Short mmCIF file of C-alpha atoms in Angstrom, two decimals:
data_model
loop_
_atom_site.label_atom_id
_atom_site.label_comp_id
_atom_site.label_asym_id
_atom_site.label_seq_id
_atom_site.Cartn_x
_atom_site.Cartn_y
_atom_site.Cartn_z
CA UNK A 1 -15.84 -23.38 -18.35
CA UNK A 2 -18.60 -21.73 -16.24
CA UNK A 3 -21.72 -23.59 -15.54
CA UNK A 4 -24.86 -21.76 -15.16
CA UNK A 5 -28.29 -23.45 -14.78
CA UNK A 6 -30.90 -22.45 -16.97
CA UNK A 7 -33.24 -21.67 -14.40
CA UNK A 8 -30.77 -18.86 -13.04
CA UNK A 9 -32.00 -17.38 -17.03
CA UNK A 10 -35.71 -18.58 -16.04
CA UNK A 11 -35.57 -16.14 -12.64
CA UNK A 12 -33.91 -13.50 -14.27
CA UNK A 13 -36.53 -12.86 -17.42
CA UNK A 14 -39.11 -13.11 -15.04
CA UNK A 15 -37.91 -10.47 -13.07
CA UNK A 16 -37.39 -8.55 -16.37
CA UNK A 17 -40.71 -8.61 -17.74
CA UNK A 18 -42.07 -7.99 -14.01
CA UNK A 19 -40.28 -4.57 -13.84
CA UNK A 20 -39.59 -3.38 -17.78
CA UNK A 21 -43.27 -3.63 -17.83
CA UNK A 22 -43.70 -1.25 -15.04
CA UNK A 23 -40.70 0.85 -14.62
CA UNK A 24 -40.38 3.36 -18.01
CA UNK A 25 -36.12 4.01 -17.64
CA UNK A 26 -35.20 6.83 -16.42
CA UNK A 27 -33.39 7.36 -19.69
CA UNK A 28 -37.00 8.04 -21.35
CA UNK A 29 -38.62 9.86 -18.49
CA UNK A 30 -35.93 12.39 -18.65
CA UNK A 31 -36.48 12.91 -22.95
CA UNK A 32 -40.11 12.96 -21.84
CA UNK A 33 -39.70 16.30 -19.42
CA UNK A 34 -37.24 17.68 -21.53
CA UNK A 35 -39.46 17.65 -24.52
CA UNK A 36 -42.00 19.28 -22.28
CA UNK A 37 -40.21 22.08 -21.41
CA UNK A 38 -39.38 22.44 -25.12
CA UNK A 39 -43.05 22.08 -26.61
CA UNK A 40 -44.89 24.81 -27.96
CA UNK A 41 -48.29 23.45 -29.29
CA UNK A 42 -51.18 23.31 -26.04
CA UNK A 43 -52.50 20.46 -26.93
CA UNK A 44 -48.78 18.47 -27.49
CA UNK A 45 -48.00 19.89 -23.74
CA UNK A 46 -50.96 18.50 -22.39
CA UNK A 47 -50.29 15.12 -23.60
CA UNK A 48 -46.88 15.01 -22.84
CA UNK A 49 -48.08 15.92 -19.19
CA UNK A 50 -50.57 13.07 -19.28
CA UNK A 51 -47.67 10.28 -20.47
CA UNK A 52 -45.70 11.64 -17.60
CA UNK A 53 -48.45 11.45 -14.70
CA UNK A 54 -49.16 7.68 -16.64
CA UNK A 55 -45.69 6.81 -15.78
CA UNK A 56 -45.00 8.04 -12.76
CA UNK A 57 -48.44 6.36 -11.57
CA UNK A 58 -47.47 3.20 -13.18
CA UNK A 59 -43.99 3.22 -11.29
CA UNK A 60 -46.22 4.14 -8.12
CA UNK A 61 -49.12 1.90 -8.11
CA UNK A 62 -46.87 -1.05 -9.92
CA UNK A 63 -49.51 -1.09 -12.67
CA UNK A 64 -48.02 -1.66 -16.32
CA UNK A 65 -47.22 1.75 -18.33
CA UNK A 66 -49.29 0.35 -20.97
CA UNK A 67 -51.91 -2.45 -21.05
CA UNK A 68 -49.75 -3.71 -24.63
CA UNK A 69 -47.21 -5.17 -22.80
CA UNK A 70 -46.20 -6.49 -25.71
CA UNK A 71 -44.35 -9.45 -27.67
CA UNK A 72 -41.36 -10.39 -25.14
CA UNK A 73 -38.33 -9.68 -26.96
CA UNK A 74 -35.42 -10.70 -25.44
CA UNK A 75 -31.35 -10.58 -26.07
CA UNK A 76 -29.49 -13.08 -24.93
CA UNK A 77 -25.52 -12.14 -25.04
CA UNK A 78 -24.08 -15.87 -24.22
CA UNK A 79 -20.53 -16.11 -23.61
CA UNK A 80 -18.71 -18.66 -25.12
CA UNK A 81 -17.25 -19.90 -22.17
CA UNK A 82 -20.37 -20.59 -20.69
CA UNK A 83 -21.63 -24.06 -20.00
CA UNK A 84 -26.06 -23.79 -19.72
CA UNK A 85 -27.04 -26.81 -17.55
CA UNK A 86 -30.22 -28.37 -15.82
CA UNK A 87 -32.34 -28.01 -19.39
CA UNK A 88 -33.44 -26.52 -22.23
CA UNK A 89 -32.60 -22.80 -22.55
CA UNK A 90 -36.12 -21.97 -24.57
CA UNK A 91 -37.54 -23.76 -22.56
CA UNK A 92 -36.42 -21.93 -19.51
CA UNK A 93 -36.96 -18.47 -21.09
CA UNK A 94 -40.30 -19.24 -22.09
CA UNK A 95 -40.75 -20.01 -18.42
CA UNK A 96 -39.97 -16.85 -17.14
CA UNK A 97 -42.15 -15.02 -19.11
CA UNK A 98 -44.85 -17.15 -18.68
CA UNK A 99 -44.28 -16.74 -14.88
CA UNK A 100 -44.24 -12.91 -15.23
CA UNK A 101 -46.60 -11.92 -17.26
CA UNK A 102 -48.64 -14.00 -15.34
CA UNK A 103 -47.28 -12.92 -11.57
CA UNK A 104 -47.05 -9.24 -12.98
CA UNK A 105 -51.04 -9.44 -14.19
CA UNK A 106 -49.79 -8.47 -17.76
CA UNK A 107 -51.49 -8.63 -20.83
CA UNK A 108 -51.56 -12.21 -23.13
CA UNK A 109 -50.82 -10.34 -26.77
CA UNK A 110 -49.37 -13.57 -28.79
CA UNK A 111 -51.31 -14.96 -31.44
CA UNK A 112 -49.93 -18.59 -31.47
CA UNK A 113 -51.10 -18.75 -35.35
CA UNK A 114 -50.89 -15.45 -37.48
CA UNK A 115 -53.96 -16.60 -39.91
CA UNK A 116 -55.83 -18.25 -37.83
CA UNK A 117 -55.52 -15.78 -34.44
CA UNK A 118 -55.89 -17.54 -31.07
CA UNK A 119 -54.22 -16.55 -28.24
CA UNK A 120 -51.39 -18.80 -26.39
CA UNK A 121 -52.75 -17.63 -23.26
CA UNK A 122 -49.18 -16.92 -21.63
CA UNK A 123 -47.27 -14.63 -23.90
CA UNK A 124 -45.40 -17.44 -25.02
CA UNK A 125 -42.79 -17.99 -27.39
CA UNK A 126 -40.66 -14.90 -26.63
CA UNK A 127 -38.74 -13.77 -29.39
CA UNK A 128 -35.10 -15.05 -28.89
CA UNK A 129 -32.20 -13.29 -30.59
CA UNK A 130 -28.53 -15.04 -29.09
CA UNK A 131 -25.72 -13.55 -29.48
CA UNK A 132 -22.39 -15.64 -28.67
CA UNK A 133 -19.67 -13.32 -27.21
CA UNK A 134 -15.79 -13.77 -25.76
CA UNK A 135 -15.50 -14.43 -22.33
CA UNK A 136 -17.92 -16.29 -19.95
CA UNK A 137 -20.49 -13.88 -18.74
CA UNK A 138 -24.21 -13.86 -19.65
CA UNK A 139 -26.09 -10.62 -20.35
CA UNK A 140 -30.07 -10.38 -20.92
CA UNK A 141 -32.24 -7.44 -22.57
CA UNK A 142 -35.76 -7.88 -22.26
CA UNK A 143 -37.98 -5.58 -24.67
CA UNK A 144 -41.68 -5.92 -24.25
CA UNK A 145 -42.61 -4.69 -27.86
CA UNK A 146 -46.21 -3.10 -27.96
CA UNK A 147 -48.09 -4.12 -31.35
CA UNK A 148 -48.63 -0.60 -32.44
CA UNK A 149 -45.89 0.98 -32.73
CA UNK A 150 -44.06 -2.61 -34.26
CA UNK A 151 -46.40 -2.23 -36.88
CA UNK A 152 -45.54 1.14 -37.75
CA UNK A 153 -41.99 -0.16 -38.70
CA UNK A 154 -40.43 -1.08 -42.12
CA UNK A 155 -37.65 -2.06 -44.44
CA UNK A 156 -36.78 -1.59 -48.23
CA UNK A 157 -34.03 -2.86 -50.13
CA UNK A 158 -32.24 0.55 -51.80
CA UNK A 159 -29.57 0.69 -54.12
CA UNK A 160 -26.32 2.00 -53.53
CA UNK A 161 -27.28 5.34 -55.58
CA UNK A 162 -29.95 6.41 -53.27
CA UNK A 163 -27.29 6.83 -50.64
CA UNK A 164 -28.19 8.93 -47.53
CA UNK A 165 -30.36 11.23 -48.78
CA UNK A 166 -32.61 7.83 -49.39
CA UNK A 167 -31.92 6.39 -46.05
CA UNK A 168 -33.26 9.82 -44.90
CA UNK A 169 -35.99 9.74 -47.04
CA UNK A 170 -36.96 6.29 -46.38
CA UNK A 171 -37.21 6.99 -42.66
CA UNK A 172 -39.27 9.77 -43.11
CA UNK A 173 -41.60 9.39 -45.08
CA UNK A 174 -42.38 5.74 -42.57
CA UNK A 175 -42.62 8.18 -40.00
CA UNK A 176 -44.86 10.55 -42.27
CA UNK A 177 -47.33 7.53 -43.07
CA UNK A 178 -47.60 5.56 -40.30
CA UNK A 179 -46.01 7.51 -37.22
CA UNK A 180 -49.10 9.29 -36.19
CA UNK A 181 -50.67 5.64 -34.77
CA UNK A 182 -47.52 4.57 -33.31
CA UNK A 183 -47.95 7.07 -30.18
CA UNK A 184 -45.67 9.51 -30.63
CA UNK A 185 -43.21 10.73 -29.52
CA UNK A 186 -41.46 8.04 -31.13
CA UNK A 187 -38.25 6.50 -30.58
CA UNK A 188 -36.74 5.66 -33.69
CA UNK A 189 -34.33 2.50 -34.42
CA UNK A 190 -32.81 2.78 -37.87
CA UNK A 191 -30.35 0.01 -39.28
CA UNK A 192 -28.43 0.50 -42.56
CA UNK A 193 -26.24 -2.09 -44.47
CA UNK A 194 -26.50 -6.08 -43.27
CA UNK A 195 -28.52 -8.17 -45.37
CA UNK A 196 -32.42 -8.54 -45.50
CA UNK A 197 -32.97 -10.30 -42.09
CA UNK A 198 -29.70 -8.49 -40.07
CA UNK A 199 -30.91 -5.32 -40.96
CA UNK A 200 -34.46 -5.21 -39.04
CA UNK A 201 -32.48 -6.97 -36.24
CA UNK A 202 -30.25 -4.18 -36.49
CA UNK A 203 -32.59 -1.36 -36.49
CA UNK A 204 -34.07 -3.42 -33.39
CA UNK A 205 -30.72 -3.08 -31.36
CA UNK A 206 -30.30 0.72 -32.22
CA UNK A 207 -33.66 0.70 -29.61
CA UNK A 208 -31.16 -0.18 -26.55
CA UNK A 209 -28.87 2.28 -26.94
CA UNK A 210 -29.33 4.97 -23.91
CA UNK A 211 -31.34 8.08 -25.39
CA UNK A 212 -29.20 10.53 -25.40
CA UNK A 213 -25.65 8.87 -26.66
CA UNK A 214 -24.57 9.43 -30.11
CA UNK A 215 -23.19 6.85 -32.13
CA UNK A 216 -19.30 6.60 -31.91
CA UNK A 217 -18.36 7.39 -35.36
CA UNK A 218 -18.84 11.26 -35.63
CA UNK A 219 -20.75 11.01 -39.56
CA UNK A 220 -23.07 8.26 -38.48
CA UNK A 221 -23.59 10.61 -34.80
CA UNK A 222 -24.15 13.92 -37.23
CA UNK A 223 -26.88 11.65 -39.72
CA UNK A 224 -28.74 10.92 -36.08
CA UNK A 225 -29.26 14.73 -35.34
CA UNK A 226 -29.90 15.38 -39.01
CA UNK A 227 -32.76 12.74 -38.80
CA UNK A 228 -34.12 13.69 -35.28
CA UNK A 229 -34.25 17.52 -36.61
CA UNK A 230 -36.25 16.20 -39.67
CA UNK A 231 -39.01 13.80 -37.63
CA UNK A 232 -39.24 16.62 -35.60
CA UNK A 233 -39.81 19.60 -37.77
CA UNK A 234 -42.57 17.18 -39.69
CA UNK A 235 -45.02 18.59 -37.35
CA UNK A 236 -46.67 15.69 -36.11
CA UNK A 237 -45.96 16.03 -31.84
CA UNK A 238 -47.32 13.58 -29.49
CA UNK A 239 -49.80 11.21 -30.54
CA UNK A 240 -49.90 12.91 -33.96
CA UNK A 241 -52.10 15.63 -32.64
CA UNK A 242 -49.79 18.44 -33.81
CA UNK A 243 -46.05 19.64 -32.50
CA UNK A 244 -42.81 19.59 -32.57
CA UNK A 245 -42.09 16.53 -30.14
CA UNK A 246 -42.33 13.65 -32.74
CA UNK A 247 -39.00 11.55 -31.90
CA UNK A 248 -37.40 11.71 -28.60
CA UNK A 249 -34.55 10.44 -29.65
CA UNK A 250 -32.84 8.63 -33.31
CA UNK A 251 -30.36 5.75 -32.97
CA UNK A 252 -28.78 4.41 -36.68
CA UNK A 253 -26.83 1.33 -36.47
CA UNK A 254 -24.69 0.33 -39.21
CA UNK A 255 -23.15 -2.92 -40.74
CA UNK A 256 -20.93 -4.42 -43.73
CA UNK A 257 -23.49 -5.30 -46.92
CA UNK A 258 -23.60 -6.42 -50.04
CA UNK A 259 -21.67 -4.39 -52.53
CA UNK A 260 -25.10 -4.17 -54.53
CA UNK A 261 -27.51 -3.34 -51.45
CA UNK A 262 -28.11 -0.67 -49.39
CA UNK A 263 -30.76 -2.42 -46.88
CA UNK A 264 -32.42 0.14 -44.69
CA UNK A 265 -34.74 -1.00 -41.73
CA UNK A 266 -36.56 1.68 -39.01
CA UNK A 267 -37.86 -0.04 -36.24
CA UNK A 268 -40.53 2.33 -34.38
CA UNK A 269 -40.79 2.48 -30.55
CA UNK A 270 -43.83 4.21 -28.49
CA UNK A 271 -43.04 7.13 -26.31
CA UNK A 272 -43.83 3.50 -23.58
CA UNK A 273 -40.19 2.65 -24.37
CA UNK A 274 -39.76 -0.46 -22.02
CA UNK A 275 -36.78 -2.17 -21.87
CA UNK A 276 -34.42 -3.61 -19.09
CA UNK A 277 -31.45 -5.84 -18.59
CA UNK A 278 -29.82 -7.62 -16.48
CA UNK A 279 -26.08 -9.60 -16.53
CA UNK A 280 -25.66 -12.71 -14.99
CA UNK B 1 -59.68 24.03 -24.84
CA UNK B 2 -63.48 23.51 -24.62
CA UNK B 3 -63.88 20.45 -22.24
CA UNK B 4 -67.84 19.04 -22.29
CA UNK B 5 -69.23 16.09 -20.22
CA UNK B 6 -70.92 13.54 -22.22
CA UNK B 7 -73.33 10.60 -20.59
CA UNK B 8 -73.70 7.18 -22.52
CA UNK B 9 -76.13 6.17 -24.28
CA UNK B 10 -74.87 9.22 -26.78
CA UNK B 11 -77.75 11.21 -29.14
CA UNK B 12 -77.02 12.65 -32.24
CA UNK B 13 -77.89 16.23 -30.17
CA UNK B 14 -75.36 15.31 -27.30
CA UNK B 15 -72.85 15.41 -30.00
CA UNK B 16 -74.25 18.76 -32.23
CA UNK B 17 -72.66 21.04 -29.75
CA UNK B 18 -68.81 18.76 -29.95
CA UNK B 19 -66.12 20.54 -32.44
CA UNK B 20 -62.94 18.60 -33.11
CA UNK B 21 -59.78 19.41 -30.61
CA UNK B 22 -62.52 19.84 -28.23
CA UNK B 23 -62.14 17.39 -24.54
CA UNK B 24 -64.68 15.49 -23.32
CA UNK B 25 -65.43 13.67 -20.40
CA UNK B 26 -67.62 10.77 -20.51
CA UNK B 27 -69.49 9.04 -17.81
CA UNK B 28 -71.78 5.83 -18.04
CA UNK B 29 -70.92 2.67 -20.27
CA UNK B 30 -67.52 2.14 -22.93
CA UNK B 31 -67.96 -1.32 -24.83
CA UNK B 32 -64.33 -2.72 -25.38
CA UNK B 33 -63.70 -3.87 -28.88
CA UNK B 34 -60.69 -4.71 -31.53
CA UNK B 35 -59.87 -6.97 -34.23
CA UNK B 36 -61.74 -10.09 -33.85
CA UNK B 37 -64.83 -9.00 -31.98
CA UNK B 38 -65.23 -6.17 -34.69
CA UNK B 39 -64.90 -9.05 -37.51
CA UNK B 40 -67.35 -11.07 -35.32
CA UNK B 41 -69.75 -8.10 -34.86
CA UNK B 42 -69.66 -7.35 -38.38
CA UNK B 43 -70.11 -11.35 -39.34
CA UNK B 44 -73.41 -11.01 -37.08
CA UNK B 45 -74.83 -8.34 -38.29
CA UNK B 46 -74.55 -9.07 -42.00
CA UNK B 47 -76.48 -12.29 -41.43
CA UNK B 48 -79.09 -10.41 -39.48
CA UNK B 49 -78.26 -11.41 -35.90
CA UNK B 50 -78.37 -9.00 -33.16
CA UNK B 51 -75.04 -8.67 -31.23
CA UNK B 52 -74.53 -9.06 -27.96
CA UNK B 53 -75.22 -5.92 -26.21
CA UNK B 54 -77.55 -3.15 -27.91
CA UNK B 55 -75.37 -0.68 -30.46
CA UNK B 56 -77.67 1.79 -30.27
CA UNK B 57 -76.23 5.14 -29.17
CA UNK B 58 -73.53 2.81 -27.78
CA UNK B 59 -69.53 3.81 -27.82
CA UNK B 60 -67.15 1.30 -28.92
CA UNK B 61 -63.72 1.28 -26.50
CA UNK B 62 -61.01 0.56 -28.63
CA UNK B 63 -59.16 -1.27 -25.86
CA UNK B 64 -57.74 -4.63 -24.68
CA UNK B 65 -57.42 -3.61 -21.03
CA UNK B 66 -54.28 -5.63 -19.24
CA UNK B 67 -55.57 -8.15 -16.55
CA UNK B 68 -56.98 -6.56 -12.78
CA UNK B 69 -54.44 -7.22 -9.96
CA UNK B 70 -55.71 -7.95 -6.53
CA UNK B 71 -57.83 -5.22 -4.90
CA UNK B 72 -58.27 -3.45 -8.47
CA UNK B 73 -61.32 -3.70 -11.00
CA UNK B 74 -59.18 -3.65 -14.05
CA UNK B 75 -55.34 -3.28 -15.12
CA UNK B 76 -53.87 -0.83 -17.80
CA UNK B 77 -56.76 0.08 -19.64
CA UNK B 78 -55.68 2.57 -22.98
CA UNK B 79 -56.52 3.11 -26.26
CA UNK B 80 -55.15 0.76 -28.93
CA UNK B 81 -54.62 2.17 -33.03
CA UNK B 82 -58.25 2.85 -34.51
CA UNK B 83 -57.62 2.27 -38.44
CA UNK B 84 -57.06 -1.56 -38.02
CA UNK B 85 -60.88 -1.43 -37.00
CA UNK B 86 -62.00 0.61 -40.21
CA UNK B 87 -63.28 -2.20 -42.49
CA UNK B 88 -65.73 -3.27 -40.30
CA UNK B 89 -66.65 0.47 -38.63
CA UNK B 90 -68.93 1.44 -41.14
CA UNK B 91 -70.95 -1.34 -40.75
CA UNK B 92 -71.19 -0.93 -36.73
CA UNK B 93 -72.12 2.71 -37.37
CA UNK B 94 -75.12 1.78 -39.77
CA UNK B 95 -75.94 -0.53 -36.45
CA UNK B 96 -76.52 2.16 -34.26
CA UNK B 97 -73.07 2.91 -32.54
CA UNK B 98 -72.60 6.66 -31.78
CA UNK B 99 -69.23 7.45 -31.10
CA UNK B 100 -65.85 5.44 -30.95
CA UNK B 101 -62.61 5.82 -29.01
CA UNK B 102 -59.11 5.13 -29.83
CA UNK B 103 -55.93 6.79 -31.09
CA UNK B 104 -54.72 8.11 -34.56
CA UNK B 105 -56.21 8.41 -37.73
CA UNK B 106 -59.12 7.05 -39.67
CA UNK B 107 -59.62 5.67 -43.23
CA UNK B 108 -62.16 8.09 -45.92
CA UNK B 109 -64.60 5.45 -45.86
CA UNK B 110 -64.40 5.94 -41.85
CA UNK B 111 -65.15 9.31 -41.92
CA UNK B 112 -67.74 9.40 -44.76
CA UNK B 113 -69.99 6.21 -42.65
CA UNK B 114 -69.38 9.15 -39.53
CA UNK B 115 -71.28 11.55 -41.63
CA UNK B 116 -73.64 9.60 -43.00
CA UNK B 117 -74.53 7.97 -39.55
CA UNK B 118 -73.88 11.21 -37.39
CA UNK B 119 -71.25 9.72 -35.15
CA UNK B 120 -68.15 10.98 -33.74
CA UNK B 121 -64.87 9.91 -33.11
CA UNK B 122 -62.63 10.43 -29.90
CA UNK B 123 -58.78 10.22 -29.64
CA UNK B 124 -57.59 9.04 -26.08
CA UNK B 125 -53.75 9.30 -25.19
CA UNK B 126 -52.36 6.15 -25.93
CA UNK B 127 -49.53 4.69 -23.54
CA UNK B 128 -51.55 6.10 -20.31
CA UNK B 129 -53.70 2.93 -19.42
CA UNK B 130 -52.58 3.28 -16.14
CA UNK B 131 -54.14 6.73 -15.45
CA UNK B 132 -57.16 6.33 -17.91
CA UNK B 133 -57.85 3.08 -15.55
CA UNK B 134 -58.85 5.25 -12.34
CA UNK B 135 -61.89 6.62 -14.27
CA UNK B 136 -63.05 2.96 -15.08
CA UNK B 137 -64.78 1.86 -11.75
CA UNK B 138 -66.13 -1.62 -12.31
CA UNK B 139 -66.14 -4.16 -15.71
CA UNK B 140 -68.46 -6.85 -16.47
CA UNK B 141 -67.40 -9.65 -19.27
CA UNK B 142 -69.99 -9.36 -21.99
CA UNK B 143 -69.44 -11.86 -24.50
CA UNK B 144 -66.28 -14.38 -26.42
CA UNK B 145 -64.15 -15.21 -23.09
CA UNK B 146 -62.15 -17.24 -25.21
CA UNK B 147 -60.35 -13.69 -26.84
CA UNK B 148 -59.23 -13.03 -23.22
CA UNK B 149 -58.22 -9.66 -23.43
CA UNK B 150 -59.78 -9.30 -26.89
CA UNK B 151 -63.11 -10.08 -25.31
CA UNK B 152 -65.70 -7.33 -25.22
CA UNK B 153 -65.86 -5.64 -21.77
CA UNK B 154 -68.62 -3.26 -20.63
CA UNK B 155 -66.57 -0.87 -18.57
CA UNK B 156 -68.52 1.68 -16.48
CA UNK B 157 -66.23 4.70 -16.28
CA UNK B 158 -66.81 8.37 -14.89
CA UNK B 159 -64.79 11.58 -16.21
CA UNK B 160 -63.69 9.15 -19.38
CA UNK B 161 -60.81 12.12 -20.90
CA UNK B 162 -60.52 12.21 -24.42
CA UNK B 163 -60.20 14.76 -27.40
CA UNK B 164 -62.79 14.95 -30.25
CA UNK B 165 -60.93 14.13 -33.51
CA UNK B 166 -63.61 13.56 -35.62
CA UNK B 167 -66.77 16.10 -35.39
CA UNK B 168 -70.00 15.53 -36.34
CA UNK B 169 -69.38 18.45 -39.10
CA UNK B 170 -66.88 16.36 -40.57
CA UNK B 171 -64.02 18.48 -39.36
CA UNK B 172 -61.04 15.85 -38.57
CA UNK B 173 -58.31 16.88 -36.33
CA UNK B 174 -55.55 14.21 -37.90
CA UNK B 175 -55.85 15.44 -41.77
CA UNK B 176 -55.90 19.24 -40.20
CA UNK B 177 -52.76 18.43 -38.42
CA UNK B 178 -51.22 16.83 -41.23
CA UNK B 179 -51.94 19.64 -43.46
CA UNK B 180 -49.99 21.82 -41.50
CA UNK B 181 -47.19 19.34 -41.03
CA UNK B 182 -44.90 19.12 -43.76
CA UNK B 183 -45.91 15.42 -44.68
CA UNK B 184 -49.26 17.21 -46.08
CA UNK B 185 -46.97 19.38 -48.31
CA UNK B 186 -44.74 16.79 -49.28
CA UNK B 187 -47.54 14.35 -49.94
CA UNK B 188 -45.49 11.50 -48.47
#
């Protein structure tokens, strides 16, 4: 059994939300030049060349990307061998986000009641998804989760007959509807099959994979071109102002369901697609 | 690309000449705003109460700015999604407010209070607060500390960028985009 103290996990999202907040990966910045080299419409060019100054000066000046820094999401891959001493593990999480959002001079953005709206003043709770794995390491995502672009996202219950033709169409007509507020371009996190509650969490994970990297089965890999070609012949370019940059990149996950369901979930990032990690 | 410089307080003939996809630049005075100061604005106004800083010709900021680090005036300052402001916008344009800033589309009723008002509305480029913050060169706390960075901030800013998306003609550059797009023809 391996011991770790909790406030090893306390340090280590504090350092998380101090640099995901600032630092866009390079993952992004890279989709970001390539899909300005690739834009045809003016005005799309000129935005795209305005996100990429706004990053690079953020990295520069260590000012956030974006003043939303967002809900703190954060993954917590605990390995089952793993012994968490010296207190509460929420507890310590909540910590280190409280200690940097407030060392990094980020924004507040949680409402501690969703009716009645005041702010916690801290960014706490983070939003904790734990995963137990084999083995005894410890590995931590931290996704700061801007508002707009989390309220741009959606899930329906289909039936098996809709099949992929309605996953497709699901996706796109979200993106359609609502993708022109959730600055664009968008990166897009679908998740098919699970049940209900699994399948947002799903489409959530498909936002960590690296842009770029397919998904290892070759049909589910071909269905993520076939979707990123759709967003981005829709027309809508960066912050829905016309052209062909609309998704930088599509990730589908996919998981066991119901023999009844077909759960589909798209979970919309900003073109400010912050996330970082860290194993322990 | 037309780009015009604009000075706050705005007049309905500082805006005649503005088509939408044209940039502007503004200089003088951006009032932040979002969710609960507009339903607070709106509460005030419908009971007769004057706000607390003069509407007239004024332009609404769209923004919760991130807090200033040491040595800085503000943090990330960008735009933040117009349509959750549109039920109380018409009302704040009957006030006296002249133009509004913030990213993607508005509602019909939005755009038919814009006419009937002669306002405009401006799309900045969301995810830049970083870079829009170095035309923002000092902030004063108006009013409702207690929002934190929901309160409403008087920012004074110089060479403001942003793209007219919503003309005083009534030409709107999100439903001529999405016309084009194939969303428009699918009407999805």
């Amino acid at each position: 059994m391996r011991e770790v103290a909790v406030s090893l996990l306390r340090d280590a999202v504090r350092d998380l939300c101090l640099e995901a907040n600032v630092v866009i990966p390079d993952d992004t910045l890279q989709a970001l030049e390539r899909a300005l080299i690739e834009e045809t419409s003016l005005r799309g060019r000129s935005i795209l060349e305005e996100i990429l100054a706004n990053d690079r000066r953020a990295r520069e000046c260590r000012l956030p990307a974006c003043q939303d820094t967002g809900l703190a999401i954060v993954f917590l891959e605990l390995g089952q061998d793993v012994s968490l001493v010296g207190g509460d593990l929420c507890q310590a999480i909540n910590e280190g986000v409280r200690q940097g959002y407030r060392r990094g001079y980020l924004r507040n953005s949680v409402s501690v009641d969703p009716l009645r709206r005041a702010n916690s003043g801290d960014n706490t709770p983070a939003v904790l998804h734990l995963e137990v794995i084999p083995g005894d390491s410890l590995r931590l995502v931290l996704l700061p989760k801007g508002g707009g672009a989390e309220n741009a996202s959606a899930l329906s219950m289909l039936t098996p007959a809709s099949g992929w033709e309605g996953v497709r169409r699901f996706v796109l007509e979200q993106v359609c509807r609502v993708g022109p507020s959730a600055c664009p371009p968008l990166v897009l996190g679908v998740g098919v099959g699970g049940s209900f509650g699994s399948c947002a969490l799903l489409a959530k994970k498909a936002l960590l994979r690296p842009l770029g990297r397919s998904h290892p089965d070759p049909q589910v890999a071909a269905w993520e071109d076939e979707l990123k070609t759709a967003v981005n012949n829709l027309g809508i370019g960066p912050m829905g102002l016309g052209g062909h940059t609309t998704a930088l990149s599509v990730a589908i996950e996919v998981a066991p369901c119901h023999i009844a369901s077909l759960p589909v979930a798209v979970n919309l990032n900003c073109h400010s697609h912050r996330h970082r990690s860290v194993t322990l | 690309m037309k780009a015009f410089s604009l000075h706050t307080p705005l007049a309905e003939s500082d805006l005649l000449p503005l088509q939408a996809g044209d940039q502007v630049l503004l200089t003088g005075r951006l009032y932040t705003a979002r969710d609960t100061v507009h339903q607070r604005l709106a509460a005030l106004l419908a009971k007769g109460l004057s706000p607390p800083f003069p509407l007239e010709g004024s332009v609404l900021y769209y923004c919760g700015p991130s807090p200033a680090p040491p040595g800085r005036v503000i943090g990330s300052a960008g735009p933040t999604t117009a349509g959750r402001m549109d039920p109380y916008t018409p009302a704040l344009l009957a006030a006296g407010v002249r133009a509004t800033i913030g990213k993607g589309p508005r509602s019909p009723a939005v755009h038919q209070a814009m006419a009937q008002y002669r306002a405009i509305y401006l799309a900045a480029t969301g995810g830049t607060g970083a870079l829009l913050a170095q035309t923002i060169t000092e902030v004063l706390l108006v009013a409702y500390p207690e929002l934190g960075p929901e309160a409403i901030y008087r920012l004074q800013v110089v060479d403001f960028p942003a793209i007219v998306a919503i003309d005083l003609a009534g030409r709107d550059l999100y439903r001529e985009v999405r016309q084009l797009t194939v969303c428009g023809g699918t009407g999805c």
